[in-house]
Amino acid sequence: MNVPWVNLTIQYQNIRTEINSAIQTILDNGDFILGQDVAKLEEEFAAYCGTKYAVGVDTGLSALELSLRALGVEPGHEVLVPTHTFTATAAAITLAGATPVFVDADPETCNIDPAKIEAAITPRTRAIIPVHLYGLPANMDKILRIAEKHNLVVVEDACQAHGARYNGHRAGSLGHAAGFSFYPTKNLGAYGDGGMVTTSDSKVAETIRALRNCGQREKNVHELIPFNHRLDNLQAAILRVKLRHLDEWIGLRRKWGALYTQLLAGSDLVLPVEPHGYEHVYHLYVVRSQQRDALMASLKERGIGTAIHYPKPVHLQPYYLNGADRRGEFPVAEKICNEIVSLPMFPELTEEQVETVSSEIMGLGVPMASGS
Ligand SMILES: *Cc1c(COP(=O)(O)O)cnc(C)c1O
């Protein structure tokens, strides 16, 4: 049995009538730019996340960049960011003109290690971007306490965490602002690029509305830096249909996550954790093995797709290295990157597929002890 690590077309087939009719309506109305569906999606997504405002933008990257700008991050400022994340988290800081300062990962959750944040704070530090990586919220109590003590703003990178909860509150409602991505494979994915900022701060929302639309607060008055970071109305219409299904899809991801965890419990793999008070939405189901490459190769031979999110921490990416040798600077993140592998995870998996993947792994017989 072939099991791909992700499949986007089954979901489209399941909701094809709803999607096609939403697209047809836009084509018939010619309502393409900052149209009715963008405004409605913003209301619906804010309500879903439990924030006062949501502002649609073109990507998750610009959601994060514009959040930082609206919160006053400028050249000369430093922003703390986990090095174990997708490069876009740090890129948002760079694009806002500030300097990313990396922090190592927590070995258990793979998220930013709160115990290592304070040592990275300097008089120039202005903000922290915790990432809810793989769909598991970061340790927000500790992060918010540090932020308050040092007068920092907190922008959540919720690009992998639509619908995740932390002490009952949704990702996106935990910091001063949050950035979401609607990249097609995300838990709520468009059929192209898209993004959203959530916040309960009216000034932040208003500034981002201007920034995304050529710097205009008022038509033809280009007051702020004139970006174009608008969310397409066509994508917004598609996302409104999909938002109605999101909780059902998260339920399925959680079901497959729990089943993997149950079936792989006897293996030597390090499995994902879900600490008390955290609700993981399993954007990715990531296990760890010291024999990661052998494990991936064996699964590939058996028709099972896997992926690595991500093979290199951001501080070791060429752009951020700029010729320096920084190996060993963040040892936990570097170790994690050498051990992680993402197993097939999408709502439309079947119980049989999850059982097949798990039993193939259990039957491999390669020593996979992580030794950690
Ligand atoms: C996907 C993703 C982003 C960027 O989103 P885009 O919409 O592709 O710009 C940022 N951070 C994380 C953690 C992501 O997974």
Tab-separated table of C-alpha atoms and ligand atoms in Angstrom:
chain	number	residue	atom	x	y	z
A	1	MET	CA	0.000	0.000	0.000
A	2	ASN	CA	1.377	3.422	-1.002
A	3	VAL	CA	1.011	6.153	1.602
A	4	PRO	CA	2.068	9.670	0.532
A	5	TRP	CA	3.197	12.048	3.286
A	6	VAL	CA	0.557	14.519	2.136
A	7	ASN	CA	-2.283	14.495	-0.395
A	8	LEU	CA	-4.307	17.631	-1.181
A	9	THR	CA	-6.609	16.326	-3.888
A	10	ILE	CA	-8.775	13.956	-1.816
A	11	GLN	CA	-9.930	16.888	0.299
A	12	TYR	CA	-10.798	18.942	-2.776
A	13	GLN	CA	-12.841	16.033	-4.170
A	14	ASN	CA	-14.749	15.858	-0.866
A	15	ILE	CA	-15.761	19.550	-0.951
A	16	ARG	CA	-15.644	20.149	-4.670
A	17	THR	CA	-19.231	21.365	-5.101
A	18	GLU	CA	-18.922	23.979	-2.339
A	19	ILE	CA	-15.521	25.190	-3.594
A	20	ASN	CA	-16.507	25.366	-7.242
A	21	SER	CA	-19.618	27.343	-6.454
A	22	ALA	CA	-17.653	29.814	-4.258
A	23	ILE	CA	-15.169	30.368	-7.102
A	24	GLN	CA	-17.936	30.679	-9.704
A	25	THR	CA	-19.639	33.390	-7.631
A	26	ILE	CA	-16.474	35.510	-7.581
A	27	LEU	CA	-15.965	35.064	-11.318
A	28	ASP	CA	-19.580	36.086	-11.961
A	29	ASN	CA	-19.307	39.167	-9.699
A	30	GLY	CA	-15.821	40.309	-10.690
A	31	ASP	CA	-15.090	41.004	-7.014
A	32	PHE	CA	-11.351	40.270	-7.048
A	33	ILE	CA	-9.417	42.701	-4.831
A	34	LEU	CA	-10.201	43.290	-1.132
A	35	GLY	CA	-13.706	42.059	-1.861
A	36	GLN	CA	-16.552	40.871	0.326
A	37	ASP	CA	-15.061	37.458	1.007
A	38	VAL	CA	-11.828	38.945	2.388
A	39	ALA	CA	-13.870	41.057	4.826
A	40	LYS	CA	-16.089	38.111	5.804
A	41	LEU	CA	-13.170	35.713	6.206
A	42	GLU	CA	-11.463	38.275	8.464
A	43	GLU	CA	-14.548	38.408	10.704
A	44	GLU	CA	-14.956	34.642	10.743
A	45	PHE	CA	-11.282	33.915	11.361
A	46	ALA	CA	-11.054	36.479	14.191
A	47	ALA	CA	-14.108	34.864	15.800
A	48	TYR	CA	-12.552	31.412	15.337
A	49	CYS	CA	-9.283	32.477	17.001
A	50	GLY	CA	-10.945	34.548	19.715
A	51	THR	CA	-9.414	37.900	18.706
A	52	LYS	CA	-11.091	41.215	17.957
A	53	TYR	CA	-9.484	41.612	14.526
A	54	ALA	CA	-8.008	39.663	11.653
A	55	VAL	CA	-6.405	41.163	8.560
A	56	GLY	CA	-5.914	39.100	5.389
A	57	VAL	CA	-2.540	39.306	3.652
A	58	ASP	CA	-0.761	37.505	0.817
A	59	THR	CA	1.503	35.089	2.756
A	60	GLY	CA	2.419	33.940	6.250
A	61	LEU	CA	5.755	35.656	5.802
A	62	SER	CA	4.165	39.054	5.252
A	63	ALA	CA	1.701	38.423	8.112
A	64	LEU	CA	4.733	38.169	10.415
A	65	GLU	CA	6.674	41.042	8.831
A	66	LEU	CA	3.720	43.445	8.912
A	67	SER	CA	2.933	42.451	12.523
A	68	LEU	CA	6.479	43.346	13.565
A	69	ARG	CA	6.331	46.657	11.682
A	70	ALA	CA	2.922	47.569	13.130
A	71	LEU	CA	4.240	46.843	16.624
A	72	GLY	CA	7.144	49.250	16.105
A	73	VAL	CA	10.020	46.893	15.271
A	74	GLU	CA	12.628	48.852	13.286
A	75	PRO	CA	16.227	48.748	12.090
A	76	GLY	CA	18.512	48.595	15.125
A	77	HIS	CA	16.110	46.341	17.021
A	78	GLU	CA	16.742	42.668	17.805
A	79	VAL	CA	14.006	40.046	17.731
A	80	LEU	CA	14.336	36.660	19.436
A	81	VAL	CA	13.378	33.672	17.321
A	82	PRO	CA	13.839	29.903	17.621
A	83	THR	CA	16.509	28.612	15.236
A	84	HIS	CA	14.488	25.402	14.779
A	85	THR	CA	11.728	26.729	12.508
A	86	PHE	CA	11.000	27.448	8.854
A	87	THR	CA	13.303	30.215	7.552
A	88	ALA	CA	10.350	32.570	6.968
A	89	THR	CA	10.078	33.210	10.733
A	90	ALA	CA	13.533	34.803	10.762
A	91	ALA	CA	13.039	36.304	7.297
A	92	ALA	CA	10.119	38.381	8.626
A	93	ILE	CA	12.520	40.018	11.097
A	94	THR	CA	15.131	40.646	8.408
A	95	LEU	CA	12.523	42.132	6.048
A	96	ALA	CA	11.320	44.465	8.812
A	97	GLY	CA	14.914	45.749	8.966
A	98	ALA	CA	15.684	44.258	12.393
A	99	THR	CA	18.147	41.546	13.420
A	100	PRO	CA	17.053	37.994	14.275
A	101	VAL	CA	18.712	36.639	17.431
A	102	PHE	CA	18.415	32.867	17.567
A	103	VAL	CA	17.425	30.773	20.588
A	104	ASP	CA	17.877	27.005	20.963
A	105	ALA	CA	15.050	24.452	21.042
A	106	ASP	CA	13.499	22.594	23.951
A	107	PRO	CA	14.549	18.931	23.482
A	108	GLU	CA	11.103	17.599	24.354
A	109	THR	CA	8.675	19.889	22.505
A	110	CYS	CA	11.080	21.082	19.741
A	111	ASN	CA	9.716	24.619	20.374
A	112	ILE	CA	11.751	27.613	21.619
A	113	ASP	CA	13.348	26.805	24.996
A	114	PRO	CA	11.989	29.428	27.427
A	115	ALA	CA	14.931	28.777	29.786
A	116	LYS	CA	17.314	30.113	27.111
A	117	ILE	CA	15.422	33.295	26.194
A	118	GLU	CA	16.605	35.697	28.900
A	119	ALA	CA	20.305	35.133	28.178
A	120	ALA	CA	19.687	36.350	24.601
A	121	ILE	CA	18.038	39.646	25.631
A	122	THR	CA	20.040	42.869	25.134
A	123	PRO	CA	19.064	46.560	25.405
A	124	ARG	CA	18.178	46.392	21.685
A	125	THR	CA	15.712	43.480	22.042
A	126	ARG	CA	12.205	44.563	21.117
A	127	ALA	CA	10.198	41.392	20.399
A	128	ILE	CA	9.960	37.593	20.607
A	129	ILE	CA	8.459	35.359	17.919
A	130	PRO	CA	7.517	32.018	19.469
A	131	VAL	CA	6.620	29.432	16.821
A	132	HIS	CA	3.905	26.860	17.498
A	133	LEU	CA	5.912	24.330	15.525
A	134	TYR	CA	4.216	21.263	14.008
A	135	GLY	CA	0.925	22.484	15.553
A	136	LEU	CA	1.999	22.331	19.220
A	137	PRO	CA	1.764	25.702	21.020
A	138	ALA	CA	4.959	27.152	22.488
A	139	ASN	CA	5.235	27.562	26.275
A	140	MET	CA	3.343	30.865	26.249
A	141	ASP	CA	3.034	31.402	30.036
A	142	LYS	CA	6.796	31.509	30.427
A	143	ILE	CA	7.340	33.497	27.225
A	144	LEU	CA	4.713	36.132	28.110
A	145	ARG	CA	6.149	36.490	31.627
A	146	ILE	CA	9.637	37.151	30.237
A	147	ALA	CA	8.214	39.543	27.630
A	148	GLU	CA	6.365	41.523	30.266
A	149	LYS	CA	9.401	41.721	32.528
A	150	HIS	CA	11.595	43.073	29.711
A	151	ASN	CA	8.896	45.130	27.973
A	152	LEU	CA	8.950	43.096	24.731
A	153	VAL	CA	6.151	42.488	22.247
A	154	VAL	CA	5.197	38.919	21.324
A	155	VAL	CA	4.243	37.927	17.770
A	156	GLU	CA	3.110	34.302	17.510
A	157	ASP	CA	4.159	32.387	14.413
A	158	ALA	CA	0.937	30.385	14.160
A	159	CYS	CA	1.553	29.345	10.535
A	160	GLN	CA	1.386	25.650	11.499
A	161	ALA	CA	-1.124	25.976	14.317
A	162	HIS	CA	-4.592	27.040	13.082
A	163	GLY	CA	-7.011	25.904	15.790
A	164	ALA	CA	-4.396	24.735	18.334
A	165	ARG	CA	-5.231	25.575	21.950
A	166	TYR	CA	-3.134	26.584	24.927
A	167	ASN	CA	-4.909	26.547	28.292
A	168	GLY	CA	-8.187	26.708	26.358
A	169	HIS	CA	-7.216	29.704	24.195
A	170	ARG	CA	-6.622	29.406	20.482
A	171	ALA	CA	-3.255	30.031	18.843
A	172	GLY	CA	-3.400	33.540	17.426
A	173	SER	CA	-4.977	34.997	20.563
A	174	LEU	CA	-2.019	34.469	22.911
A	175	GLY	CA	0.413	37.288	21.964
A	176	HIS	CA	0.131	40.923	20.808
A	177	ALA	CA	-0.351	39.730	17.228
A	178	ALA	CA	0.003	36.484	15.296
A	179	GLY	CA	0.816	35.475	11.737
A	180	PHE	CA	-0.944	32.606	9.941
A	181	SER	CA	-0.116	31.072	6.568
A	182	PHE	CA	-2.669	29.575	4.183
A	183	TYR	CA	-0.011	27.829	2.081
A	184	PRO	CA	-1.834	24.853	0.496
A	185	THR	CA	-0.433	22.155	2.828
A	186	LYS	CA	-1.186	24.054	6.071
A	187	ASN	CA	-4.057	22.913	8.289
A	188	LEU	CA	-6.173	25.632	6.670
A	189	GLY	CA	-4.763	25.909	3.155
A	190	ALA	CA	-5.731	28.030	0.151
A	191	TYR	CA	-5.299	26.958	-3.480
A	192	GLY	CA	-2.329	29.292	-3.765
A	193	ASP	CA	-0.695	31.666	-1.295
A	194	GLY	CA	-2.458	33.482	1.513
A	195	GLY	CA	-1.957	34.685	5.064
A	196	MET	CA	-3.646	36.420	8.005
A	197	VAL	CA	-2.731	38.520	11.008
A	198	THR	CA	-4.833	38.184	14.156
A	199	THR	CA	-4.730	40.736	16.980
A	200	SER	CA	-6.994	42.375	19.513
A	201	ASP	CA	-5.128	45.695	19.214
A	202	SER	CA	-7.157	48.060	17.001
A	203	LYS	CA	-4.115	50.186	16.118
A	204	VAL	CA	-2.105	47.175	14.968
A	205	ALA	CA	-5.021	45.952	12.822
A	206	GLU	CA	-5.533	49.382	11.309
A	207	THR	CA	-1.830	49.850	10.517
A	208	ILE	CA	-1.645	46.442	8.814
A	209	ARG	CA	-4.753	47.228	6.746
A	210	ALA	CA	-2.897	50.297	5.459
A	211	LEU	CA	0.475	48.570	5.033
A	212	ARG	CA	-0.945	45.704	2.964
A	213	ASN	CA	-2.663	48.106	0.571
A	214	CYS	CA	-0.021	50.518	-0.752
A	215	GLY	CA	0.283	52.323	2.575
A	216	GLN	CA	-3.192	53.849	2.251
A	217	ARG	CA	-5.354	54.648	5.250
A	218	GLU	CA	-7.375	56.829	2.939
A	219	LYS	CA	-7.802	56.244	-0.792
A	220	ASN	CA	-4.993	57.853	-2.816
A	221	VAL	CA	-3.146	58.994	0.299
A	222	HIS	CA	-0.052	56.769	0.483
A	223	GLU	CA	1.010	57.558	3.991
A	224	LEU	CA	3.014	54.452	4.964
A	225	ILE	CA	5.560	52.373	3.026
A	226	PRO	CA	3.514	51.360	-0.049
A	227	PHE	CA	3.597	47.538	0.016
A	228	ASN	CA	1.145	45.349	-1.833
A	229	HIS	CA	0.477	42.413	0.484
A	230	ARG	CA	-3.259	41.916	-0.127
A	231	LEU	CA	-5.078	38.585	0.212
A	232	ASP	CA	-6.879	37.586	-3.031
A	233	ASN	CA	-10.654	37.576	-2.764
A	234	LEU	CA	-10.730	34.278	-4.690
A	235	GLN	CA	-8.525	32.635	-2.055
A	236	ALA	CA	-10.622	34.210	0.710
A	237	ALA	CA	-13.786	32.667	-0.779
A	238	ILE	CA	-12.077	29.260	-0.885
A	239	LEU	CA	-10.814	29.670	2.688
A	240	ARG	CA	-14.305	30.568	3.957
A	241	VAL	CA	-15.582	27.237	2.663
A	242	LYS	CA	-12.641	25.402	4.217
A	243	LEU	CA	-12.854	27.199	7.579
A	244	ARG	CA	-16.272	25.592	8.072
A	245	HIS	CA	-14.561	22.174	7.924
A	246	LEU	CA	-11.439	23.038	9.913
A	247	ASP	CA	-12.493	21.636	13.288
A	248	GLU	CA	-13.582	18.354	11.694
A	249	TRP	CA	-10.191	18.116	9.908
A	250	ILE	CA	-8.307	18.935	13.113
A	251	GLY	CA	-10.304	16.183	14.834
A	252	LEU	CA	-9.070	13.717	12.211
A	253	ARG	CA	-5.444	14.899	12.487
A	254	ARG	CA	-5.672	14.416	16.264
A	255	LYS	CA	-7.180	10.976	15.762
A	256	TRP	CA	-4.333	9.887	13.452
A	257	GLY	CA	-1.770	11.492	15.787
A	258	ALA	CA	-3.131	9.554	18.767
A	259	LEU	CA	-3.207	6.324	16.748
A	260	TYR	CA	0.438	6.713	15.626
A	261	THR	CA	1.441	7.439	19.225
A	262	GLN	CA	-0.391	4.333	20.430
A	263	LEU	CA	0.974	2.035	17.708
A	264	LEU	CA	4.567	3.338	17.893
A	265	ALA	CA	4.701	3.357	21.697
A	266	GLY	CA	6.914	0.270	21.884
A	267	SER	CA	9.484	1.547	19.363
A	268	ASP	CA	12.729	3.333	20.146
A	269	LEU	CA	11.549	6.438	18.311
A	270	VAL	CA	11.095	9.697	20.201
A	271	LEU	CA	7.412	10.539	19.697
A	272	PRO	CA	5.685	13.959	19.800
A	273	VAL	CA	4.455	15.126	23.204
A	274	GLU	CA	1.269	16.971	24.163
A	275	PRO	CA	1.836	18.444	27.635
A	276	HIS	CA	-1.131	19.117	29.938
A	277	GLY	CA	-3.027	22.242	28.830
A	278	TYR	CA	-1.698	22.059	25.257
A	279	GLU	CA	-3.797	20.955	22.277
A	280	HIS	CA	-1.634	19.756	19.378
A	281	VAL	CA	-3.264	20.046	15.937
A	282	TYR	CA	-0.680	17.800	14.219
A	283	HIS	CA	0.064	19.934	11.200
A	284	LEU	CA	2.968	17.480	11.120
A	285	TYR	CA	3.527	14.227	13.002
A	286	VAL	CA	7.276	14.321	13.630
A	287	VAL	CA	9.231	11.451	15.202
A	288	ARG	CA	12.938	11.312	15.971
A	289	SER	CA	15.509	8.599	15.286
A	290	GLN	CA	19.301	8.476	15.299
A	291	GLN	CA	18.949	6.310	12.165
A	292	ARG	CA	16.710	8.867	10.462
A	293	ASP	CA	18.138	8.536	6.947
A	294	ALA	CA	17.988	4.712	7.036
A	295	LEU	CA	14.430	4.881	8.354
A	296	MET	CA	13.358	7.220	5.539
A	297	ALA	CA	15.040	5.045	2.901
A	298	SER	CA	13.372	1.855	4.214
A	299	LEU	CA	9.962	3.507	4.278
A	300	LYS	CA	10.467	4.856	0.764
A	301	GLU	CA	11.184	1.298	-0.465
A	302	ARG	CA	7.851	0.286	1.023
A	303	GLY	CA	5.975	3.098	-0.750
A	304	ILE	CA	5.647	5.318	2.333
A	305	GLY	CA	6.372	9.012	1.892
A	306	THR	CA	8.182	11.037	4.564
A	307	ALA	CA	9.754	14.505	4.741
A	308	ILE	CA	12.037	16.563	6.980
A	309	HIS	CA	10.822	19.788	8.608
A	310	TYR	CA	13.481	21.151	8.506
A	311	PRO	CA	16.887	19.634	7.711
A	312	LYS	CA	18.903	22.668	8.894
A	313	PRO	CA	18.296	25.167	11.687
A	314	VAL	CA	18.011	28.757	10.453
A	315	HIS	CA	21.324	29.887	11.990
A	316	LEU	CA	23.067	27.408	9.638
A	317	GLN	CA	21.273	28.603	6.477
A	318	PRO	CA	23.720	30.241	4.040
A	319	TYR	CA	21.963	33.625	4.114
A	320	TYR	CA	22.225	33.886	7.901
A	321	LEU	CA	25.707	32.334	8.101
A	322	ASN	CA	27.129	34.902	5.718
A	323	GLY	CA	30.317	32.848	5.518
A	324	ALA	CA	30.717	32.264	9.279
A	325	ASP	CA	31.040	28.850	10.969
A	326	ARG	CA	28.288	28.666	13.590
A	327	ARG	CA	28.095	24.863	13.909
A	328	GLY	CA	27.580	23.813	17.501
A	329	GLU	CA	26.109	27.131	18.624
A	330	PHE	CA	22.598	25.702	19.181
A	331	PRO	CA	23.283	22.019	19.872
A	332	VAL	CA	19.728	20.949	20.704
A	333	ALA	CA	18.291	22.339	17.469
A	334	GLU	CA	21.167	20.883	15.462
A	335	LYS	CA	20.605	17.435	17.001
A	336	ILE	CA	16.844	17.658	16.409
A	337	CYS	CA	17.395	18.531	12.726
A	338	ASN	CA	19.524	15.413	12.253
A	339	GLU	CA	16.915	13.125	13.846
A	340	ILE	CA	13.482	14.357	12.751
A	341	VAL	CA	11.228	12.790	10.163
A	342	SER	CA	7.638	13.708	9.351
A	343	LEU	CA	5.333	10.711	8.859
A	344	PRO	CA	2.305	10.860	6.540
A	345	MET	CA	-0.246	13.253	8.087
A	346	PHE	CA	-3.380	14.727	6.541
A	347	PRO	CA	-7.045	14.471	7.554
A	348	GLU	CA	-7.971	12.148	4.686
A	349	LEU	CA	-5.614	9.353	5.804
A	350	THR	CA	-7.342	6.065	6.606
A	351	GLU	CA	-6.983	3.949	9.727
A	352	GLU	CA	-5.500	1.228	7.532
A	353	GLN	CA	-2.834	3.613	6.211
A	354	VAL	CA	-1.795	4.742	9.703
A	355	GLU	CA	-1.658	1.083	10.785
A	356	THR	CA	0.427	0.174	7.729
A	357	VAL	CA	2.953	2.969	8.322
A	358	SER	CA	3.202	2.055	12.012
A	359	SER	CA	3.559	-1.687	11.475
A	360	GLU	CA	6.200	-1.151	8.769
A	361	ILE	CA	8.187	0.971	11.226
A	362	MET	CA	7.763	-1.575	14.030
A	363	GLY	CA	8.806	-4.369	11.678
A	364	LEU	CA	11.944	-2.721	10.297
A	365	GLY	CA	14.202	-4.130	12.953
A	366	VAL	CA	16.846	-1.412	12.423
A	367	PRO	CA	18.110	-0.136	15.753
A	368	MET	CA	16.463	3.245	16.031
A	369	ALA	CA	17.226	4.174	19.601
A	370	SER	CA	17.737	7.911	19.838
A	371	GLY	CA	20.017	7.503	22.811
A	372	SER	CA	18.849	10.872	24.121
B	1	LIG	C1	4.606	28.121	6.307
B	1	LIG	C2	5.314	28.826	7.360
B	1	LIG	C3	5.641	30.192	7.282
B	1	LIG	C4	5.484	31.027	6.044
B	1	LIG	O1	4.314	30.963	5.392
B	1	LIG	P1	4.195	31.379	3.847
B	1	LIG	O2	2.726	31.558	3.689
B	1	LIG	O3	4.764	30.293	3.028
B	1	LIG	O4	4.927	32.684	3.680
B	1	LIG	C5	6.228	30.792	8.378
B	1	LIG	N1	6.511	30.096	9.496
B	1	LIG	C6	6.246	28.787	9.604
B	1	LIG	C7	6.570	28.087	10.879
B	1	LIG	C8	5.649	28.105	8.538
B	1	LIG	O5	5.413	26.784	8.648
